[in-house]
Coordinates of C-alpha atoms in Angstrom, one line a residue:
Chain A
X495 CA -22.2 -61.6 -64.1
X496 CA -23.5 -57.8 -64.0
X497 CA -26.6 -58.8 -62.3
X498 CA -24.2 -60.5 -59.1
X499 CA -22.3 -57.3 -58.6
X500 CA -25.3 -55.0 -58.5
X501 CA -26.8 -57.4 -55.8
X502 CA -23.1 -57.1 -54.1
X503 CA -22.8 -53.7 -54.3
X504 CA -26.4 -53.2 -52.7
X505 CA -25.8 -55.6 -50.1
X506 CA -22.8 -52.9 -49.3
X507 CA -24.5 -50.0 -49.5
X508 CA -27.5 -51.9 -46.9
X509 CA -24.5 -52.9 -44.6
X510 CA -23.6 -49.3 -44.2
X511 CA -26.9 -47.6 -43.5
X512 CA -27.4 -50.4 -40.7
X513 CA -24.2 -48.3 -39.0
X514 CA -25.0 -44.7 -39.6
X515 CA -25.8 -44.0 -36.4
X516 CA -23.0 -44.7 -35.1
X517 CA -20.8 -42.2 -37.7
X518 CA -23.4 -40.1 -38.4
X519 CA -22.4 -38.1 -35.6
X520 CA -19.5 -38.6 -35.4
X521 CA -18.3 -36.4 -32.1
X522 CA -21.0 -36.2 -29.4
X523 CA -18.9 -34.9 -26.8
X524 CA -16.1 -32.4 -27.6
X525 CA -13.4 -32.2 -25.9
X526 CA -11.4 -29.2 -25.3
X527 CA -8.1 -28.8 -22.9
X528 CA -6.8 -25.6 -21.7
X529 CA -3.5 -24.5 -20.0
X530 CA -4.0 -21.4 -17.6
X531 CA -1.2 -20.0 -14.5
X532 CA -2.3 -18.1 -12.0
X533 CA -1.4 -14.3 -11.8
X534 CA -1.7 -11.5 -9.7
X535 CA -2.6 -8.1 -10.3
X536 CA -3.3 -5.2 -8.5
X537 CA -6.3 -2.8 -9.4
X538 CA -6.3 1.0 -9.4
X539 CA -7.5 0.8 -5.9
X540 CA -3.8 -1.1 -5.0
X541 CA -6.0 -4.3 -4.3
X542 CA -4.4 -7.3 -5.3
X543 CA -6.5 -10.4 -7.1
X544 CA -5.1 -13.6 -9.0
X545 CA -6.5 -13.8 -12.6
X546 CA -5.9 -16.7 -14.7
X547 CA -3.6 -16.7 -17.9
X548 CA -2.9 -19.1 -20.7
X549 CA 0.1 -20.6 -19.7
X550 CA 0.9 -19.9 -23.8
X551 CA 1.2 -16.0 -23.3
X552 CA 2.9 -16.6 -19.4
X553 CA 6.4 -17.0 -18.7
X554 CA 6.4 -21.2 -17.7
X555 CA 9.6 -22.4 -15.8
X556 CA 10.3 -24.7 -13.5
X557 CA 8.3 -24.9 -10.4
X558 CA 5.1 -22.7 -12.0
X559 CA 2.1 -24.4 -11.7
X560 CA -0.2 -24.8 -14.5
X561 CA -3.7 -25.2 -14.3
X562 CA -5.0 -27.8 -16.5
X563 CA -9.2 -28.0 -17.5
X564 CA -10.5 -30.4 -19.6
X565 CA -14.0 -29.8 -20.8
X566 CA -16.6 -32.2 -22.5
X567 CA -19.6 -30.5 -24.5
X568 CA -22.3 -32.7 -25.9
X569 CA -23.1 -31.1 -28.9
X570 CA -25.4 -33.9 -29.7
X571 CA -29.1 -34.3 -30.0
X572 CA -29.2 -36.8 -27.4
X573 CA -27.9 -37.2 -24.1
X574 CA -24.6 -39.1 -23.6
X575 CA -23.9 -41.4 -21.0
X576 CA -21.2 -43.3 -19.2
X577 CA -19.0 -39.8 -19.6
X578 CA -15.3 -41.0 -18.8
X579 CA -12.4 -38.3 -19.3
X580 CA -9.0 -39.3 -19.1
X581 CA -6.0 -37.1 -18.7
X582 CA -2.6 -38.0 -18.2
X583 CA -0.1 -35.5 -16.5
X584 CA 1.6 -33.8 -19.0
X585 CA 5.3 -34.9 -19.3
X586 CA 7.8 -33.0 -17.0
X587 CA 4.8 -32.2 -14.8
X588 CA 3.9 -33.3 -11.2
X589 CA 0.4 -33.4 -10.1
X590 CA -0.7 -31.1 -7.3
X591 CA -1.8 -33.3 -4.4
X592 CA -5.7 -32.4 -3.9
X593 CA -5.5 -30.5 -6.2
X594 CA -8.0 -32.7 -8.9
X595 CA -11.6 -30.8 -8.9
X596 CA -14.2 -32.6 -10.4
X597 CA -17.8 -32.1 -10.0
X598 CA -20.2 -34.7 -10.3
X599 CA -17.7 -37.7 -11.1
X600 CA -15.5 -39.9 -9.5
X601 CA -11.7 -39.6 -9.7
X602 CA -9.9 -42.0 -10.2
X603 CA -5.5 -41.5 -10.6
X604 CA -3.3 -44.6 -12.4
X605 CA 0.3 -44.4 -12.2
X606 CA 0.8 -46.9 -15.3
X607 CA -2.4 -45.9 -17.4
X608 CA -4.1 -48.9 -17.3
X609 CA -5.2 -49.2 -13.6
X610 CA -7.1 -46.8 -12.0
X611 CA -8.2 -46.7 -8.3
X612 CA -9.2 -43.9 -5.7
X613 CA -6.8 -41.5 -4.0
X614 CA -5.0 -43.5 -1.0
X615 CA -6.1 -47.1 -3.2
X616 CA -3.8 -47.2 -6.0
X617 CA -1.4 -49.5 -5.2
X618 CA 2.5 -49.8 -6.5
X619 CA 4.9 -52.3 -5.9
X620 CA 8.1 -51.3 -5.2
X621 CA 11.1 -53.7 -4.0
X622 CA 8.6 -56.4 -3.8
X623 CA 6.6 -55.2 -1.3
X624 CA 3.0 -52.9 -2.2
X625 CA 2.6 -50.0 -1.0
X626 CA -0.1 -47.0 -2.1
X627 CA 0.8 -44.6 -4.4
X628 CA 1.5 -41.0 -3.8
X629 CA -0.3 -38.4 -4.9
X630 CA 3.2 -36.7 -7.0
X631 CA 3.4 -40.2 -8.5
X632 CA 0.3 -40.5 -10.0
X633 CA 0.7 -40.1 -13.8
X634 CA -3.1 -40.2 -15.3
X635 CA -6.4 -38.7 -13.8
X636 CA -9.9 -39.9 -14.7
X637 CA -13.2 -38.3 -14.1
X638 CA -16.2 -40.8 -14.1
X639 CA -19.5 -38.8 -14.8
X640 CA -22.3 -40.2 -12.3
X641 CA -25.1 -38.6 -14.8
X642 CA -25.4 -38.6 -18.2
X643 CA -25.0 -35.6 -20.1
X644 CA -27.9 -33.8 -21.6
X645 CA -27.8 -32.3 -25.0
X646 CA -25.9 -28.8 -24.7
X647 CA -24.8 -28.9 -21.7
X648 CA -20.5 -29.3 -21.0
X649 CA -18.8 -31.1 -17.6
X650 CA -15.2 -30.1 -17.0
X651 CA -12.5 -31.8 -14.8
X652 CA -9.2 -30.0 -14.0
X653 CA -6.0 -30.6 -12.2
X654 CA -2.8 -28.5 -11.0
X655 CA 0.4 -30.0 -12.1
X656 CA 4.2 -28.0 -11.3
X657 CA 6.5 -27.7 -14.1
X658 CA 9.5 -29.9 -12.7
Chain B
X969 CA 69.6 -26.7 18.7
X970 CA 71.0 -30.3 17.5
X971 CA 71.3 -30.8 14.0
X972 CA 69.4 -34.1 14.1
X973 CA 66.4 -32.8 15.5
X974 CA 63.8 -32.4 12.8
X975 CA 60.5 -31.1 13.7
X976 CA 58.0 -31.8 11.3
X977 CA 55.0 -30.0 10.5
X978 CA 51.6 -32.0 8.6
X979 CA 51.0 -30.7 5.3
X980 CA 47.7 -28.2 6.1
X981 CA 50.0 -26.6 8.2
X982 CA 47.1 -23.7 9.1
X983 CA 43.5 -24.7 9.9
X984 CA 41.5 -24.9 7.0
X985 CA 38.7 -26.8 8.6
X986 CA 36.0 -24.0 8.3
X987 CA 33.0 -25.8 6.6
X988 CA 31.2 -24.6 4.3
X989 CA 27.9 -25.4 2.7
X990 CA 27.2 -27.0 -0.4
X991 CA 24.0 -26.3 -1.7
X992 CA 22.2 -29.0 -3.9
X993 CA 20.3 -27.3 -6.8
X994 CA 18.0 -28.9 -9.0
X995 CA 17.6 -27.2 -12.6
X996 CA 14.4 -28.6 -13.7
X997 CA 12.9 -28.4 -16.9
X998 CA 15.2 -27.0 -20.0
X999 CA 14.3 -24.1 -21.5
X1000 CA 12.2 -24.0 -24.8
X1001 CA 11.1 -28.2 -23.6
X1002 CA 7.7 -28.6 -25.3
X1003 CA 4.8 -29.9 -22.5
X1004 CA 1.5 -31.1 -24.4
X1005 CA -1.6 -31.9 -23.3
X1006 CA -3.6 -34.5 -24.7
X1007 CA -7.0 -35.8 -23.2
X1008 CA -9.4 -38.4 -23.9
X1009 CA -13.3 -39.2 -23.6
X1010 CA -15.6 -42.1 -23.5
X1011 CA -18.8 -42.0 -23.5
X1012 CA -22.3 -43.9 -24.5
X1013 CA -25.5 -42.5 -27.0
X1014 CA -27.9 -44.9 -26.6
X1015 CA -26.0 -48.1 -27.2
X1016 CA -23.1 -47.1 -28.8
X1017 CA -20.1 -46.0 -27.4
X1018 CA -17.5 -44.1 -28.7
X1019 CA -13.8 -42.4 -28.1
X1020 CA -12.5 -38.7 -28.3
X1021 CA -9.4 -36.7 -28.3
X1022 CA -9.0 -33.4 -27.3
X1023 CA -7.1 -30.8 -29.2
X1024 CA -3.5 -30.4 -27.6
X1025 CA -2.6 -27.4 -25.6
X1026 CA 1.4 -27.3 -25.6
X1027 CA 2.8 -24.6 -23.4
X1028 CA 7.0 -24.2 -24.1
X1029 CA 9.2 -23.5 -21.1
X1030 CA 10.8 -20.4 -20.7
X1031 CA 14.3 -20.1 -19.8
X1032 CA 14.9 -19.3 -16.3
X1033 CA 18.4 -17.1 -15.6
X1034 CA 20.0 -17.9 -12.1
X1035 CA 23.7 -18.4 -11.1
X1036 CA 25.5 -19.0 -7.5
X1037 CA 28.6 -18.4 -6.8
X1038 CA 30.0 -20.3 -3.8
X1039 CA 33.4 -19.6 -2.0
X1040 CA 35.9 -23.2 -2.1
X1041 CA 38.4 -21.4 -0.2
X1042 CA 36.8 -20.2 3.3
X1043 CA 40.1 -18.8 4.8
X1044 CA 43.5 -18.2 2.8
X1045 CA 46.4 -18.1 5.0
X1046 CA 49.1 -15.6 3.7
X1047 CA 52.3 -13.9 4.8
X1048 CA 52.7 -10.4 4.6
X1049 CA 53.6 -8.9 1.0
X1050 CA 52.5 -12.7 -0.7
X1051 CA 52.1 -11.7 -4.1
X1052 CA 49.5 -14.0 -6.3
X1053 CA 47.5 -15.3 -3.7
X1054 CA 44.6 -17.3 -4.9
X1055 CA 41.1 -17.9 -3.8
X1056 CA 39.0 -20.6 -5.3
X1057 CA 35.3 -19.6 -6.4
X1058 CA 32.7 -22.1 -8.1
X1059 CA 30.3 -20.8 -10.4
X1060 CA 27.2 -22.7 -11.1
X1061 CA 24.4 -22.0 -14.0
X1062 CA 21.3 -22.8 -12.3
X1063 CA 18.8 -21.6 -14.6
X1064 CA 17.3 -24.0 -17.2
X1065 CA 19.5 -23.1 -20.5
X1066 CA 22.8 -22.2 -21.1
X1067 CA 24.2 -18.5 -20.0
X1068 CA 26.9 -16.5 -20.1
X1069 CA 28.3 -15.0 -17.4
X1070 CA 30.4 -11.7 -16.6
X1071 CA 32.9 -11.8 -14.0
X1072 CA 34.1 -9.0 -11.9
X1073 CA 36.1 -8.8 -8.6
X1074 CA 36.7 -6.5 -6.1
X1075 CA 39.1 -6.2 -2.9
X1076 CA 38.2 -2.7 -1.6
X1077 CA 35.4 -3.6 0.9
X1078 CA 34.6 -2.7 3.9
X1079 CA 34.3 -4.8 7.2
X1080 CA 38.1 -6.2 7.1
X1081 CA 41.5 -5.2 8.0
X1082 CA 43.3 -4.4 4.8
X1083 CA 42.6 -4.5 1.1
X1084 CA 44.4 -6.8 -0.9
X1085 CA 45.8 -5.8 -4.1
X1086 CA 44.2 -7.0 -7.3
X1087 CA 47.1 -9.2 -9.0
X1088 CA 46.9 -8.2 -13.1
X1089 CA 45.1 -9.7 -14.1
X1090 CA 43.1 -10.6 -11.4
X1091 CA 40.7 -13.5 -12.4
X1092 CA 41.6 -16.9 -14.0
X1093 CA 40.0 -19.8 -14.6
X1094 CA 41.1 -23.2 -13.1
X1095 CA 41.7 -24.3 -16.7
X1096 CA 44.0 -27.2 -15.8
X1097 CA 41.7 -28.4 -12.7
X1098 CA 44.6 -28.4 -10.0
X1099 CA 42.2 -26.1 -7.6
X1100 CA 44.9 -23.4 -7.4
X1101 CA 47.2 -20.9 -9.8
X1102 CA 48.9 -22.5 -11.7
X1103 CA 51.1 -21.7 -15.3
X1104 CA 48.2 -23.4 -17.4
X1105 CA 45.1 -21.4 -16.2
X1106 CA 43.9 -18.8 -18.9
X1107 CA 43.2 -15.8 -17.1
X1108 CA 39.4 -14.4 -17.6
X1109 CA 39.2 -11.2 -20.1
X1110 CA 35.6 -9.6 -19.6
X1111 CA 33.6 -9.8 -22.9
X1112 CA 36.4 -11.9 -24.9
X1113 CA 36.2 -15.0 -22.4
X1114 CA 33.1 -14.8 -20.4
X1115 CA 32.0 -18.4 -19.1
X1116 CA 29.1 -20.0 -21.0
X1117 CA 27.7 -22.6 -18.8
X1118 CA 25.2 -25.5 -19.6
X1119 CA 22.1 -25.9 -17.3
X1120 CA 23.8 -27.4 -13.8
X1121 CA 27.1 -27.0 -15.0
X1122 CA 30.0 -25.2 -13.5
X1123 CA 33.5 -23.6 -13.5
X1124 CA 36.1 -23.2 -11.2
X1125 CA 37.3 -19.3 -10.8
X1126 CA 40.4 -18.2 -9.2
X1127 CA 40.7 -14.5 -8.1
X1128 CA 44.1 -13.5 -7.3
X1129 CA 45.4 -10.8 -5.2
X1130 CA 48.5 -9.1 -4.0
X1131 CA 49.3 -9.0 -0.2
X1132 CA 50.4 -5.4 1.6
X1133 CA 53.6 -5.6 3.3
X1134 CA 52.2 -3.9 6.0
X1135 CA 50.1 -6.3 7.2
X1136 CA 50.0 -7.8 10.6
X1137 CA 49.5 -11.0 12.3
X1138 CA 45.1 -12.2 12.7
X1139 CA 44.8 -9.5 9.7
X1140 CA 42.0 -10.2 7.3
X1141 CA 41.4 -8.8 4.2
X1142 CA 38.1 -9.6 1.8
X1143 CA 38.2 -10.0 -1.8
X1144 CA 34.6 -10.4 -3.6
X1145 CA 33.8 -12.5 -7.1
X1146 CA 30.2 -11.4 -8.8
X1147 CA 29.3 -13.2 -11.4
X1148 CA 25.9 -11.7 -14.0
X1149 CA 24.2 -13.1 -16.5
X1150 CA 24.4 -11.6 -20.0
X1151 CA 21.2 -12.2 -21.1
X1152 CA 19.9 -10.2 -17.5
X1153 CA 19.7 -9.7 -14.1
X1154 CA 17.2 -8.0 -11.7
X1155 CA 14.2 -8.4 -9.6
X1156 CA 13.1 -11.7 -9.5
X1157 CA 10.3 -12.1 -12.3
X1158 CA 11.5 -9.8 -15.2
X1159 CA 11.0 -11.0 -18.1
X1160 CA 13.4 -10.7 -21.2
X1161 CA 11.3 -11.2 -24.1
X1162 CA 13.4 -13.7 -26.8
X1163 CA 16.2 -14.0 -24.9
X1164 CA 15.9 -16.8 -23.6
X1165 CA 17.0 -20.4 -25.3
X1166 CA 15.7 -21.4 -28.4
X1167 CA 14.0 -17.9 -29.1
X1168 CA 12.0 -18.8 -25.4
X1169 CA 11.4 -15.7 -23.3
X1170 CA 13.7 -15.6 -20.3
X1171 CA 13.3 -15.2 -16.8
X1172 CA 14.7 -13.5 -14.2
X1173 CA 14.8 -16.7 -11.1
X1174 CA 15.2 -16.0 -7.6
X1175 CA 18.6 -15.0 -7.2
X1176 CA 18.5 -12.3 -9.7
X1177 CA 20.9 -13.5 -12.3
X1178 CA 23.4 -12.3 -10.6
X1179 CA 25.6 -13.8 -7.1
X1180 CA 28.4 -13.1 -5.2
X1181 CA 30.5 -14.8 -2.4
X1182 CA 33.5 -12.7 -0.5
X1183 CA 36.7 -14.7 0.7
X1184 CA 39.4 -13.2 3.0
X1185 CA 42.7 -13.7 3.5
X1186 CA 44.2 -14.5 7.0
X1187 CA 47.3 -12.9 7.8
X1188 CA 48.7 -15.7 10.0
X1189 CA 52.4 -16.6 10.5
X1190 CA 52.9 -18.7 12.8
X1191 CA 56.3 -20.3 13.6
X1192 CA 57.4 -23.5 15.4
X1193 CA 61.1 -23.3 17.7
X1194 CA 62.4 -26.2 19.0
X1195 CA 65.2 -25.8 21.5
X1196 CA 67.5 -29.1 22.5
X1197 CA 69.6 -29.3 25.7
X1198 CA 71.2 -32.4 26.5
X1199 CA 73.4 -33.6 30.2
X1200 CA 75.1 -36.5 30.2
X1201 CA 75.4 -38.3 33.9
X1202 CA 78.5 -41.1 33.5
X1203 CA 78.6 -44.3 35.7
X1204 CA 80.8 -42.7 38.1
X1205 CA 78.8 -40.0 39.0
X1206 CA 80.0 -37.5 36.6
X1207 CA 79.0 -35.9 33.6
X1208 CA 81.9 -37.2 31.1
X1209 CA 80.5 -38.7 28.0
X1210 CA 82.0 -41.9 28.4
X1211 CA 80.5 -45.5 27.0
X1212 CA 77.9 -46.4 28.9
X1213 CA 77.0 -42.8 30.1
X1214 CA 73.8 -41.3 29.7
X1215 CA 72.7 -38.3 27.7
X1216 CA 69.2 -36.8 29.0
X1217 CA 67.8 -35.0 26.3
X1218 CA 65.3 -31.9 26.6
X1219 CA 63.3 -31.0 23.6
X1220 CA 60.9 -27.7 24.2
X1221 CA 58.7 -26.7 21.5
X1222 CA 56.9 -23.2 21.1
X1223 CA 54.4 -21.7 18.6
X1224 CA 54.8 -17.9 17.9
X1225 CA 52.5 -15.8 16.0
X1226 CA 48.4 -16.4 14.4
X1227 CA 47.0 -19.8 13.3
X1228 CA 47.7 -23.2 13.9
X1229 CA 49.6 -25.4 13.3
X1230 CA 47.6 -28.5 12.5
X1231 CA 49.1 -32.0 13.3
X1232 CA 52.5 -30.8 14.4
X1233 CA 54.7 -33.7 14.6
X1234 CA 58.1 -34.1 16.4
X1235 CA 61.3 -36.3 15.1
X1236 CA 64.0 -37.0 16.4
X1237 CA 66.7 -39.1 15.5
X1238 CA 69.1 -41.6 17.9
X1239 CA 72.2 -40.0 17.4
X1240 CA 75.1 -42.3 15.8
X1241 CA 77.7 -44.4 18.6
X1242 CA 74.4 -44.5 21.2
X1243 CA 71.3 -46.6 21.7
X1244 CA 67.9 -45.4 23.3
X1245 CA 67.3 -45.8 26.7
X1246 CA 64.0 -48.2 27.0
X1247 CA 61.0 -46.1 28.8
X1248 CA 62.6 -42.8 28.9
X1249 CA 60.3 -40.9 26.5
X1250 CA 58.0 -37.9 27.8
X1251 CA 55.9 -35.3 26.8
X1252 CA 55.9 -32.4 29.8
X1253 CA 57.1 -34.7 32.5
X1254 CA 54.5 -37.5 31.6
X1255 CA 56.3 -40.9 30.5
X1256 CA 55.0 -42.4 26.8
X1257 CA 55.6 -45.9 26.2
X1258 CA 57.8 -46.8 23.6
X1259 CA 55.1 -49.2 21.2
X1260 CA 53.2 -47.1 18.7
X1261 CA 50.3 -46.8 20.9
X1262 CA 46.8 -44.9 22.1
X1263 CA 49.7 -42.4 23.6
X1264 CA 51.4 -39.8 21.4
X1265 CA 54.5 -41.4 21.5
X1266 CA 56.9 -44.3 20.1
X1267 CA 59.9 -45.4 19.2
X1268 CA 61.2 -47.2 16.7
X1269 CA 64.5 -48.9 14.9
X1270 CA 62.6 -48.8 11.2
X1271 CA 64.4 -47.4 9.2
X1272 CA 66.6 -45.9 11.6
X1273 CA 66.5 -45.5 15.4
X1274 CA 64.4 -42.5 16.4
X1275 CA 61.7 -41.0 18.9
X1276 CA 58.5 -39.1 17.8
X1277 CA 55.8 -37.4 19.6
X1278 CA 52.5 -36.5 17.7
X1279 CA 52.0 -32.9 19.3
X1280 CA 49.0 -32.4 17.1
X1281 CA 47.5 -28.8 16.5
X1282 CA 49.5 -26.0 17.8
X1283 CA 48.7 -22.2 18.6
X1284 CA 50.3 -19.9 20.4
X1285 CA 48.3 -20.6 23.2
X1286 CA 49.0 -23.8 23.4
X1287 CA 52.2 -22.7 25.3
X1288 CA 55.6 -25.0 25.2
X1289 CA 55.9 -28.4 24.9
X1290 CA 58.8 -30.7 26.4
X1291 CA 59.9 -33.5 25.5
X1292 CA 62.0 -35.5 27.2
X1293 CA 63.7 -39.0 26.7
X1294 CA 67.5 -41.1 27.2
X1295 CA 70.3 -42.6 25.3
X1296 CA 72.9 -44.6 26.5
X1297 CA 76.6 -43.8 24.9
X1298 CA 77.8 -47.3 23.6

């Protein structure tokens, strides 16, 4: 009777080790998003320049625009792969038209979240007929990393989207 | 002038057709509304693939402060020495939260003929909806009453002024509603730290929390005459008012003084003990059948025997109108 649950409880314990690499680590890529508006300021010189601000210490209403980045850091040992950041448009936002930077991936927009096609691809129906999307309808943006991601190093996608 | 001759004048009795434009406003976002942001990864070590979330950056929207005030009222015709004369503001809230808002009027501005007198006391609101003074509006007291509007929401203001008796015909005389937001007005962009709803910082928007719009009042009598003559040519060649004699009746209409008189209609019933000649109706010298027609005028039995003549909008300029038709003594 004792001897069965040791040889259970081992079989457990050999059951887990076969999957710590998978938990061990349990965050390769962090992700991080950030909320900036654009500002302008004028030197000493009377020169005027746009900084960026967190939109958290500006004065959001509606019709600012808010710069959205999203970046991934691999803080791993190894390099990750198949690097796919999803965003959707925050709610009571529209997206910017060309306004989705994103070096080194493909973007791809969805209107529902589950299908996701090129600009001037995505596809809606709409009284029966299908017709493509436009840009201020598209609800979700993706960035599809061509390369993988090297240990250390950080990829960042970002969008502007106007406070309706 | 016979005593059966009516002359009717349309309701609207001065042109009030001046358009003006209603602007569409949308109010966007409410004040203190929480927007998160939320993203997610995918990705691959070696075989394995796994799933992150970002942390969420939530940004909370500040309350814009904007207001418009639109004139309802574009011109208000009055007489000379009209006491309580209305004119019909709207004020709208466009900001993002709810306001309040001071009211203040003013009548001595420049640009117009007279000044009207500021009635005491001078501002009510359209409490009872009817779009003009009436017994149950509450009259606006500054700091006891001020409006407190939802986002997109509005109220209807009256502002209510004497007339001078000294006035004359085509004068006009301005009278000025501005309407400021409590929490604060000034150049676009100043910020009021807190103030806004919710404990959100508030905004000055683009039309400075504070707006205006100036009415006037149009001094404008204008009067219509109408001046019957009547001959009567019997059988026989004579003029004695005999059955079966004629009567030949001349109408002719004037307008005196400013405005217009919008679809000015003329009325005139068959006098009792005669019958209307068929085809004799005419408006200067230009015969109008008798069906209800295309032409301005018809006549009918229902409910009682008369002639009318649509003479339609009437200035002074228009000059006199006659109108002439027949009845036949029975």
């Amino acid at each position: 009777m004792i001897q069965g649950t040791v040889k259970f409880i081992a079989a457990a314990v050999i059951a887990c080790a076969l999957q710590v690499p998978a938990f061990a680590q349990t965050n390769c890529v962090e992700l991080k998003t950030t909320g900036e508006v654009e500002k302008e300021v004028v030197n000493d010189k009377g020169e005027k320049s746009k900084v960026l601000v967190a939109a958290a210490d500006s004065k959001v209403v509606p019709g600012t625009e808010v710069i959205w980045t999203v970046t991934a850091s691999n803080v791993c040992k190894q390099p990750s792969d198949k690097v796919v950041i999803t965003n959707p448009v925050p709610e009571h936002m529209t997206l910017v038209p060309g306004s989705v930077v994103g070096v080194g991936a493909d973007v791809t927009y969805s209107v529902d979240g589950r299908t996701f096609a090129p600009a001037g691809k995505l596809m809606v129906s709409e009284n029966g007929a299908t017709r493509a999307a436009r840009a201020e309808e598209y609800r979700h943006v993706r960035w599809e990393f061509k390369n993988p991601m090297p240990p250390g190093s950080s990829a960042f996608g970002r969008f502007r989207a106007t406070l309706n | 002038m016979s005593r059966s001759t009516r002359l009717w004048v349309a309701a609207g009795m001065f042109s009030l057709c001046g358009a003006w434009v209603e602007r569409a406003y949308a109010v966007g976002v409410a004040a203190g509304t929480n927007i998160d942001n939320t993203a997610q990864v995918t990705y691959s070590v070696g075989s394995v693939s796994a799933t992150a979330t970002s942390n969420t950056t939530s940004v909370t929207v500040a309350e814009i402060v904007d207001t418009v005030v639109t004139l309802q009222t574009p011109s208000v015709p009055v007489v000379p020495g009209a006491v309580q004369q209305e004119m019909v503001f709207r004020l709208t809230n466009t900001g993002n939260g709810p306001e309040t808002f001071q009211l203040q009027m003013t009548s001595a501005l420049g640009g117009d003929d007279f000044d009207p007198t500021a009635a005491v006391p001078p501002i009510y609101f359209d409490t009872d909806g009817s779009g003009d003074l009436s017994p149950g509006d509450v009259p606006y007291t500054a700091g006891s009453n001020d409006p407190v509007l939802a986002a997109d929401a509005f109220v209807t203001v009256l502002v209510v002024n004497d007339i001078p008796t000294g006035v004359s015909d085509g004068n006009r005389g301005f009278s000025r509603l501005t309407a400021t937001a409590r929490t604060g007005s000034g150049a676009p962009g100043a910020t009021f730290a807190s103030q806004g709803a919710n404990g959100t910082d508030a905004v000055v928007g683009t039309t400075g929390g504070e707006d205006e719009a100036t009415g006037q009042y149009l001094v404008a009598s204008i009067a219509l005459n109408a001046v019957k003559s009547q001959a009567v040519v019997d059988q026989f060649g004579g003029a004695r008012p005999i059955p079966g004699a004629r009567i030949n009746y001349t109408i002719v209409v004037s307008a005196t003084g400013s405005g217009t008189a919008a679809a000015s209609v003329f009325n005139d019933a068959i006098p009792a003990n005669t019958t209307y000649a068929p085809g004799t109706l005419q408006l200067n010298s230009v015969a109008l059948s008798d069906a209800a027609d295309a032409d301005a005028g018809d006549f009918s039995t229902v409910p009682a025997a008369r002639v009318r003549v649509q003479l339609g909008n009437l200035t002074q300029a228009s000059g006199s109108q006659t109108i002439q038709f027949a009845v036949t003594i029975n």
